[in-house]
mmCIF file of N, CA and C in Angstrom:
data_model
loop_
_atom_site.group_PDB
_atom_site.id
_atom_site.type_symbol
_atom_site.label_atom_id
_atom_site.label_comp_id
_atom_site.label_asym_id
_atom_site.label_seq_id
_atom_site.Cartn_x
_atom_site.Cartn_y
_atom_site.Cartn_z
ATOM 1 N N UNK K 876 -0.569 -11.235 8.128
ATOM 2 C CA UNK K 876 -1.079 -11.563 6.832
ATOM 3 C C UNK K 876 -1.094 -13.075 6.680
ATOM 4 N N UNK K 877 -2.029 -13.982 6.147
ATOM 5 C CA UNK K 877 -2.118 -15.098 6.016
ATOM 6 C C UNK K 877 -1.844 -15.464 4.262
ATOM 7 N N UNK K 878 -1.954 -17.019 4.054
ATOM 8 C CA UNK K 878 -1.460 -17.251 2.954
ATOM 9 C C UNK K 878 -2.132 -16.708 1.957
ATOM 10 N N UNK K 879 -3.679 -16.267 1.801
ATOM 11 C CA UNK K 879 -4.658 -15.944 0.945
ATOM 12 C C UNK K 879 -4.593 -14.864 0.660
ATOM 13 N N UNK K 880 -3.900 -14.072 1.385
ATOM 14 C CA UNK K 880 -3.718 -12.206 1.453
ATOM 15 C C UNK K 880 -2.513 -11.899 0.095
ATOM 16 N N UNK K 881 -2.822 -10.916 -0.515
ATOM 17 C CA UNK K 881 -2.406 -10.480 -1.469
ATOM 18 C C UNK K 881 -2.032 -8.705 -1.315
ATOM 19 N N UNK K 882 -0.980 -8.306 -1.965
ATOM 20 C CA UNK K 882 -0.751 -6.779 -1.832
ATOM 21 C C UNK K 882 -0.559 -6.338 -3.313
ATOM 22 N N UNK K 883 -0.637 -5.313 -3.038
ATOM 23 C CA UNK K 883 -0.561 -4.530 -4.487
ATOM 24 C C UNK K 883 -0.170 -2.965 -3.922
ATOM 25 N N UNK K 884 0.826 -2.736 -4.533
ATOM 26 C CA UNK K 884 0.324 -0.715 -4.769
ATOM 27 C C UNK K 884 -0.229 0.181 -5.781
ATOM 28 N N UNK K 885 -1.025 0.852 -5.683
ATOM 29 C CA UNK K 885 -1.590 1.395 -6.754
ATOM 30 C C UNK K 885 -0.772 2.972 -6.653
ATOM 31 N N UNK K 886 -0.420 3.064 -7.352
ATOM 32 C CA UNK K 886 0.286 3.951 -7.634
ATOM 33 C C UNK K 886 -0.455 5.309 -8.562
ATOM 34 N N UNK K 887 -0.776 6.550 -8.128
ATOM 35 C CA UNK K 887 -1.403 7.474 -8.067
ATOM 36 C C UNK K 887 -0.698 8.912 -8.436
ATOM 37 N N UNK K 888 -1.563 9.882 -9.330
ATOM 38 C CA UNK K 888 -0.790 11.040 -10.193
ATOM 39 C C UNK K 888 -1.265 11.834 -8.738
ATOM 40 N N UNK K 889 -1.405 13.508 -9.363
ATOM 41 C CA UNK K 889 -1.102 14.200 -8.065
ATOM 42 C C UNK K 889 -2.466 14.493 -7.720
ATOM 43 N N UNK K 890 -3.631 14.338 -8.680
ATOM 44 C CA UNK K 890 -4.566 14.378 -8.298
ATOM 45 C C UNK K 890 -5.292 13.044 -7.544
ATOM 46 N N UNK K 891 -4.755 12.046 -7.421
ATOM 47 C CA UNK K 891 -4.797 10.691 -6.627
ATOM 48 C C UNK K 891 -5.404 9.745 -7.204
ATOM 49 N N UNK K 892 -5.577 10.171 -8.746
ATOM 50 C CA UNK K 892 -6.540 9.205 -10.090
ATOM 51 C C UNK K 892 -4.770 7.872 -9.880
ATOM 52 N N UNK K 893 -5.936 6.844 -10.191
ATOM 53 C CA UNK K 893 -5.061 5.627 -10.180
ATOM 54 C C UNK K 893 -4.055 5.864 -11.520
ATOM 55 N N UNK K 894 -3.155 5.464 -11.425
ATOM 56 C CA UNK K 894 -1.977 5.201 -12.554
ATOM 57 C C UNK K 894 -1.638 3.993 -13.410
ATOM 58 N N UNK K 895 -1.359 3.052 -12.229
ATOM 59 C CA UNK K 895 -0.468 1.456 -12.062
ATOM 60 C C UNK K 895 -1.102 0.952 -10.883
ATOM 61 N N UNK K 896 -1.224 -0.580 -11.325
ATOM 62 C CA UNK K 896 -0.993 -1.434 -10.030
ATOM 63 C C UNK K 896 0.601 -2.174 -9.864
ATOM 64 N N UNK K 897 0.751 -2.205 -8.832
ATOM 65 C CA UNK K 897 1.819 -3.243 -9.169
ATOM 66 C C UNK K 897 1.810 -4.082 -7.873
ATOM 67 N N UNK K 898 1.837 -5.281 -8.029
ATOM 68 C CA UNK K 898 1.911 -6.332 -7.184
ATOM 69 C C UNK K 898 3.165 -6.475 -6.470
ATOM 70 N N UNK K 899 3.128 -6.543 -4.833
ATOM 71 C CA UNK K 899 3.880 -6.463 -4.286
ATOM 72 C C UNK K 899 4.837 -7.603 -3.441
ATOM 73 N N UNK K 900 5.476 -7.934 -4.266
ATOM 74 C CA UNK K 900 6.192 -9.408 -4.013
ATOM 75 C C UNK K 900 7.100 -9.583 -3.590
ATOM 76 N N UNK K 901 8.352 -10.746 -3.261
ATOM 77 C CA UNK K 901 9.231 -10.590 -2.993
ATOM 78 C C UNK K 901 10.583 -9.935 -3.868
ATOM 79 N N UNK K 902 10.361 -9.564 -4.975
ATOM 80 C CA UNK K 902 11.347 -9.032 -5.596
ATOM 81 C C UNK K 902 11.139 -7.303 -5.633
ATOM 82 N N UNK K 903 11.434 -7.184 -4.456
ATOM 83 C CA UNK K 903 11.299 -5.467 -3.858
ATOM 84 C C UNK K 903 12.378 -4.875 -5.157
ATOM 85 N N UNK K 904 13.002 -5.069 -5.861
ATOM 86 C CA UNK K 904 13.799 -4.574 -6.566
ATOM 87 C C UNK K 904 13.427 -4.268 -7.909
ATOM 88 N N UNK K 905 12.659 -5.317 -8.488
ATOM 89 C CA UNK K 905 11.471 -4.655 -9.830
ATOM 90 C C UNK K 905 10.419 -4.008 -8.997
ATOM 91 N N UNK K 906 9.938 -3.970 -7.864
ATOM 92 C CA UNK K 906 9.272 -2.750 -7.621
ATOM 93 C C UNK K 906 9.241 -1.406 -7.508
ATOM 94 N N UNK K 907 10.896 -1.738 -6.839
ATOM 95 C CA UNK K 907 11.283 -0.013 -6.389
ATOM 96 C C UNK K 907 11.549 0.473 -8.144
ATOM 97 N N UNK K 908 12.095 -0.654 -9.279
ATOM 98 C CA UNK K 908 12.168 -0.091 -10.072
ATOM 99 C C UNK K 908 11.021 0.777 -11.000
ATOM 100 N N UNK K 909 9.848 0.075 -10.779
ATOM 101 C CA UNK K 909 8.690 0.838 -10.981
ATOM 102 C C UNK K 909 8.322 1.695 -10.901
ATOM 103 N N UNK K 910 8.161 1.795 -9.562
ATOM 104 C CA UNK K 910 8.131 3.086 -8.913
ATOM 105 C C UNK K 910 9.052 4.474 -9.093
ATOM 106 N N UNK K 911 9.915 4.488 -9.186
ATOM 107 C CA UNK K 911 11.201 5.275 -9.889
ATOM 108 C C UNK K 911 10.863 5.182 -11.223
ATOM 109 N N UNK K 912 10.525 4.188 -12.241
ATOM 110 C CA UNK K 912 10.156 4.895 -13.631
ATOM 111 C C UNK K 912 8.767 5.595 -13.714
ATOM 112 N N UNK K 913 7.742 5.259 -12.798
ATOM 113 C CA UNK K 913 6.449 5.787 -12.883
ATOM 114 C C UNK K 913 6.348 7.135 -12.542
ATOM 115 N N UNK K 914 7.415 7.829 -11.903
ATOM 116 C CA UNK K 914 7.286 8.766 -11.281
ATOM 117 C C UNK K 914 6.438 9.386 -10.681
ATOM 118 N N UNK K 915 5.741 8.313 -9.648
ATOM 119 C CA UNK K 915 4.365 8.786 -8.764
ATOM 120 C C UNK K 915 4.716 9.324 -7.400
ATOM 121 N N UNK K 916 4.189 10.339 -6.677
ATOM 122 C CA UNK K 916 4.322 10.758 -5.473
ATOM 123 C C UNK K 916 3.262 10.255 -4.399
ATOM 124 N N UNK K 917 2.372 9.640 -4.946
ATOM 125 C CA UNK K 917 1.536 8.764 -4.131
ATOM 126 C C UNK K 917 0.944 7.458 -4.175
ATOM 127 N N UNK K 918 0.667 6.712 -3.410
ATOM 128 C CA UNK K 918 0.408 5.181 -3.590
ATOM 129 C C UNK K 918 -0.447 4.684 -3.009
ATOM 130 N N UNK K 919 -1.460 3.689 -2.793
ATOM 131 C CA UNK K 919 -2.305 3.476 -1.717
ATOM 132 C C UNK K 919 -1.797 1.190 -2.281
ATOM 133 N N UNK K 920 -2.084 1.434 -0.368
ATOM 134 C CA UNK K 920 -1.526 -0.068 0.138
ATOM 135 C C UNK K 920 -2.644 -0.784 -0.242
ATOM 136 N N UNK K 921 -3.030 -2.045 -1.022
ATOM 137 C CA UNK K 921 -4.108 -2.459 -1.333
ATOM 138 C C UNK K 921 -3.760 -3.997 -1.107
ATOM 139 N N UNK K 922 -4.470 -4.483 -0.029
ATOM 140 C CA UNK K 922 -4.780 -5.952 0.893
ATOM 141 C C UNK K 922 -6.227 -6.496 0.664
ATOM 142 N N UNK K 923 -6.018 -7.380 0.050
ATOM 143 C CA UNK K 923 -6.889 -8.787 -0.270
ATOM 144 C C UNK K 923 -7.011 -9.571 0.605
ATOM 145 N N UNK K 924 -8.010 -10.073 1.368
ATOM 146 C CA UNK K 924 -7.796 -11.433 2.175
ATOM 147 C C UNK K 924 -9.236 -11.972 1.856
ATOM 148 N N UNK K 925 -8.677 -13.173 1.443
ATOM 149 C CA UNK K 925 -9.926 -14.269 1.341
ATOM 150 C C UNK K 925 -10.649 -14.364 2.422
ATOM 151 N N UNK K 926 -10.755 -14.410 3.637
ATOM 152 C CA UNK K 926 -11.056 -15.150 4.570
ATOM 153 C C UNK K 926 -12.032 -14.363 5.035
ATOM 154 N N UNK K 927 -13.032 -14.968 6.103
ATOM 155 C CA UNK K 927 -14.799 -14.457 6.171
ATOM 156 C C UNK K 927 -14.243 -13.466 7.206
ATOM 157 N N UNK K 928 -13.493 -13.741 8.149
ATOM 158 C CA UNK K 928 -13.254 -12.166 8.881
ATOM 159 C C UNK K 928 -13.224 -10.577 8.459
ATOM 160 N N UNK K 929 -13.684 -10.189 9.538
ATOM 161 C CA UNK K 929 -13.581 -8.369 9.300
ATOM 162 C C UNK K 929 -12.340 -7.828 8.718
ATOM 163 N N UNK K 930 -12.344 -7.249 8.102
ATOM 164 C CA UNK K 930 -10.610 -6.596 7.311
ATOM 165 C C UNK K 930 -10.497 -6.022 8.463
ATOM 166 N N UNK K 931 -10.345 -6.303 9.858
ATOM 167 C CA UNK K 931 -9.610 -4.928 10.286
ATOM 168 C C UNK K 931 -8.320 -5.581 10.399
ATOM 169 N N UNK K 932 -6.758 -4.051 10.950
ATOM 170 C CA UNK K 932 -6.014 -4.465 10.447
ATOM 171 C C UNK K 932 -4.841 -5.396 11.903
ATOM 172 N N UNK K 933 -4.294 -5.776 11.812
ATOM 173 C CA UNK K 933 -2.966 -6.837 12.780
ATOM 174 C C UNK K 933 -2.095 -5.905 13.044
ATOM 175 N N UNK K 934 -1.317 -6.423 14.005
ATOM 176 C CA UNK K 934 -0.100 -5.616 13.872
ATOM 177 C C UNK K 934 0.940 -5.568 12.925
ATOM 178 N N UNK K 935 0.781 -6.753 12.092
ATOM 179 C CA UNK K 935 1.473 -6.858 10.928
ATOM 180 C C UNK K 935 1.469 -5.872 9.709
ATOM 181 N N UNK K 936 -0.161 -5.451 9.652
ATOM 182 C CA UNK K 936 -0.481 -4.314 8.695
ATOM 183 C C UNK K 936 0.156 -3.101 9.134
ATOM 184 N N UNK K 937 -0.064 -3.109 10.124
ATOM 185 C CA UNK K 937 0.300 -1.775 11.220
ATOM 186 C C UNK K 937 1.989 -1.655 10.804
ATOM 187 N N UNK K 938 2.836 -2.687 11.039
ATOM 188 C CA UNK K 938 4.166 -2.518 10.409
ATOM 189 C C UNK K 938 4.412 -2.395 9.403
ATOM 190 N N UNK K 939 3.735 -3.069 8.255
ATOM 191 C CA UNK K 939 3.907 -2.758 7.006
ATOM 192 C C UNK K 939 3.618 -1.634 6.410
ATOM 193 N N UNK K 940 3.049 -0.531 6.975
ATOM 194 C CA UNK K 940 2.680 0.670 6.492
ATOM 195 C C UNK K 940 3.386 1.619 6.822
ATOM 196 N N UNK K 941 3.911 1.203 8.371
ATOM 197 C CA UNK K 941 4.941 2.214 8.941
ATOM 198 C C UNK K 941 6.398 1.740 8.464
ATOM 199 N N UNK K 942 6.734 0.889 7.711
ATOM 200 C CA UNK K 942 7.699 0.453 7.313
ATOM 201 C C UNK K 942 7.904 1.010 6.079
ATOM 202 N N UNK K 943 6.897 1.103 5.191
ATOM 203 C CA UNK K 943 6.506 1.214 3.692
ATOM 204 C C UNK K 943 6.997 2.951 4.154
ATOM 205 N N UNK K 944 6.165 3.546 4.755
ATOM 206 C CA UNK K 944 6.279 4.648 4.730
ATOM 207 C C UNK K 944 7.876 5.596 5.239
ATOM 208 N N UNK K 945 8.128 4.726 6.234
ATOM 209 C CA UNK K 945 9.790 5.832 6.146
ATOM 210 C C UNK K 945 10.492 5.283 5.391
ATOM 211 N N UNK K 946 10.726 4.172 4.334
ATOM 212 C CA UNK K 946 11.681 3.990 3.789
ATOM 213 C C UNK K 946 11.420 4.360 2.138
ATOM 214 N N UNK K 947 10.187 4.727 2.111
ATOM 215 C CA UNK K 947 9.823 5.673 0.950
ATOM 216 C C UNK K 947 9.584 7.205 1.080
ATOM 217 N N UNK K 948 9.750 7.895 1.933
ATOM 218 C CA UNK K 948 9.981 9.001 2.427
ATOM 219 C C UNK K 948 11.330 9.978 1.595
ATOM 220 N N UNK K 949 12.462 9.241 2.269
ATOM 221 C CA UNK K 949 13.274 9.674 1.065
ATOM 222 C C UNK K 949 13.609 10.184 -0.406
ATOM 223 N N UNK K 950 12.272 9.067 -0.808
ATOM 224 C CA UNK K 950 12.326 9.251 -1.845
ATOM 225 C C UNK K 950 10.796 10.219 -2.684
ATOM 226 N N UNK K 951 10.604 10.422 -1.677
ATOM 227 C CA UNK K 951 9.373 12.096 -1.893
ATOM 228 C C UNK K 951 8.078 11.361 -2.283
ATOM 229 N N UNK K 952 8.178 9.829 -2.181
ATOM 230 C CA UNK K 952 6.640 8.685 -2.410
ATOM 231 C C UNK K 952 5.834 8.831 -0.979
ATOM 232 N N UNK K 953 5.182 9.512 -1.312
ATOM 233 C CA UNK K 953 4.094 8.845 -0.098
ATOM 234 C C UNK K 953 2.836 7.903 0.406
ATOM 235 N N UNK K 954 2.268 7.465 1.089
ATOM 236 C CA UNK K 954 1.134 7.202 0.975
ATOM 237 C C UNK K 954 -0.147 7.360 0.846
ATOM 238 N N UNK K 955 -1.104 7.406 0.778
ATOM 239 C CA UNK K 955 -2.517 8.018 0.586
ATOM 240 C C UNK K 955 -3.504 7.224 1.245
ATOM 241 N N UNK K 956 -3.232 5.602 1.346
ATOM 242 C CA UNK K 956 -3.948 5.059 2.280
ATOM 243 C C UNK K 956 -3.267 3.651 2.045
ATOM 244 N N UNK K 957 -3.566 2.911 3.040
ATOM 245 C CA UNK K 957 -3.451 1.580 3.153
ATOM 246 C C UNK K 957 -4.860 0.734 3.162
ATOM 247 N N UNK K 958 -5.164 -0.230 2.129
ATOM 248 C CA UNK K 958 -6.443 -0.325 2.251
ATOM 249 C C UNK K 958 -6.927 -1.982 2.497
ATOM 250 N N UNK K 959 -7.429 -2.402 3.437
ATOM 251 C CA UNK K 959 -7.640 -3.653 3.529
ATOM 252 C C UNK K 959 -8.988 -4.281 3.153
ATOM 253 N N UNK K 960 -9.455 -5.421 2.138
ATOM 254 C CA UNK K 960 -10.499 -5.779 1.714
ATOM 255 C C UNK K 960 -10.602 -6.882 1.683
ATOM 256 N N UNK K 961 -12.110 -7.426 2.412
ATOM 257 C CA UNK K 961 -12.082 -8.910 2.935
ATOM 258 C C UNK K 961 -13.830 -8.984 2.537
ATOM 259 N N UNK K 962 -14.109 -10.350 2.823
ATOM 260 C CA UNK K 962 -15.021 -10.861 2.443
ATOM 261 C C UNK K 962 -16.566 -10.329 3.097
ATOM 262 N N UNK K 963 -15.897 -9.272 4.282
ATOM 263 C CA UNK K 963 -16.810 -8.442 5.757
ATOM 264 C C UNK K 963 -16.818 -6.972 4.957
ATOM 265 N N UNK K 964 -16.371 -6.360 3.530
ATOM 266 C CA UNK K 964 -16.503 -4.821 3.951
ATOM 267 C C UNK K 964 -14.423 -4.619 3.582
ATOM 268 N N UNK K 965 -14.722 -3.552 4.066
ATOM 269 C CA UNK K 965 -13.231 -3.242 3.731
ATOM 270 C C UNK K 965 -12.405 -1.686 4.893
ATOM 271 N N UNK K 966 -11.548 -1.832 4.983
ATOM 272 C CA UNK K 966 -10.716 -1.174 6.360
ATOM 273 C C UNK K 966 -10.067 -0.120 5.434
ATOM 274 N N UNK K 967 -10.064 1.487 5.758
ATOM 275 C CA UNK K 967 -9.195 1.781 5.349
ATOM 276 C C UNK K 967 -8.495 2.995 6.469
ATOM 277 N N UNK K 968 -6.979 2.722 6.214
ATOM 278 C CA UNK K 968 -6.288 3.630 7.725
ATOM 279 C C UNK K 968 -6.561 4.891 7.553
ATOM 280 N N UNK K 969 -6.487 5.686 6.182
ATOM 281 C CA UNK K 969 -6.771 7.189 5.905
ATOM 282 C C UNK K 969 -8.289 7.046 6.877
ATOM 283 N N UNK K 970 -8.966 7.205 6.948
ATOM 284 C CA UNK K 970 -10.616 7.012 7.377
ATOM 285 C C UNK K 970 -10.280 6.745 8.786
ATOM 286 N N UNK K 971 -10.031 5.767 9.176
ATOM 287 C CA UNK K 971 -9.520 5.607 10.607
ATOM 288 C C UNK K 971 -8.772 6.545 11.191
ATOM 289 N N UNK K 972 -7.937 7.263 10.474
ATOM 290 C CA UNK K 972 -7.022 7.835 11.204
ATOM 291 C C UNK K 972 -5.596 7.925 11.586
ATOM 292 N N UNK K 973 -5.196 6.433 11.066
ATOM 293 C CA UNK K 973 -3.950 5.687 11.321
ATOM 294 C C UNK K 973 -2.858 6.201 10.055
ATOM 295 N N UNK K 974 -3.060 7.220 9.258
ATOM 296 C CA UNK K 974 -1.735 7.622 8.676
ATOM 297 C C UNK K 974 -2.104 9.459 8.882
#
């Protein structure tokens, strides 16, 4: 992820209609609190990058999703997609294949 890249989770009811965004920053601790009051079971990873390249994704994305995902597991949150959007179009792993 570069400096221009931005995250968010959108946080999703059971039919997968959006809920919340919430911006995903370094204070993982008002997030998780969010998430625990929102009481959502699904979320989709949402990546911004300024830059003229293709959204596809790094290995960095690649960790952050597999990271995101077992340590929210526990807690019965899952994912629905990870979605990357750039100035080329936009990447998403559900579609690919990658969750």
């Amino acid at each position: 992820m570069t400096d221009t890249a931005t995250l968010h989770l959108l946080l999703l009811d059971e039919q997968w209609q959006p809920r919340r965004r919430v911006a995903l920053d370094e204070d993982w601790r008002a997030t998780m609190d969010i998430l625990l009051r929102c009481d959502s079971s699904w979320l989709v990873i949402e990546q911004r990058r300024d830059e003229a390249a293709a959204p596809l994704p790094r290995s960095s994305d690649i960790r952050l999703t597999r990271s995101l995902r077992r340590r929210l597991r526990p807690m019965e949150i899952r994912i629905a997609d990870h979605i990357i959007e750039g100035a080329q179009g936009r990447f998403s792993f559900r579609e690919a294949g990658l969750l």
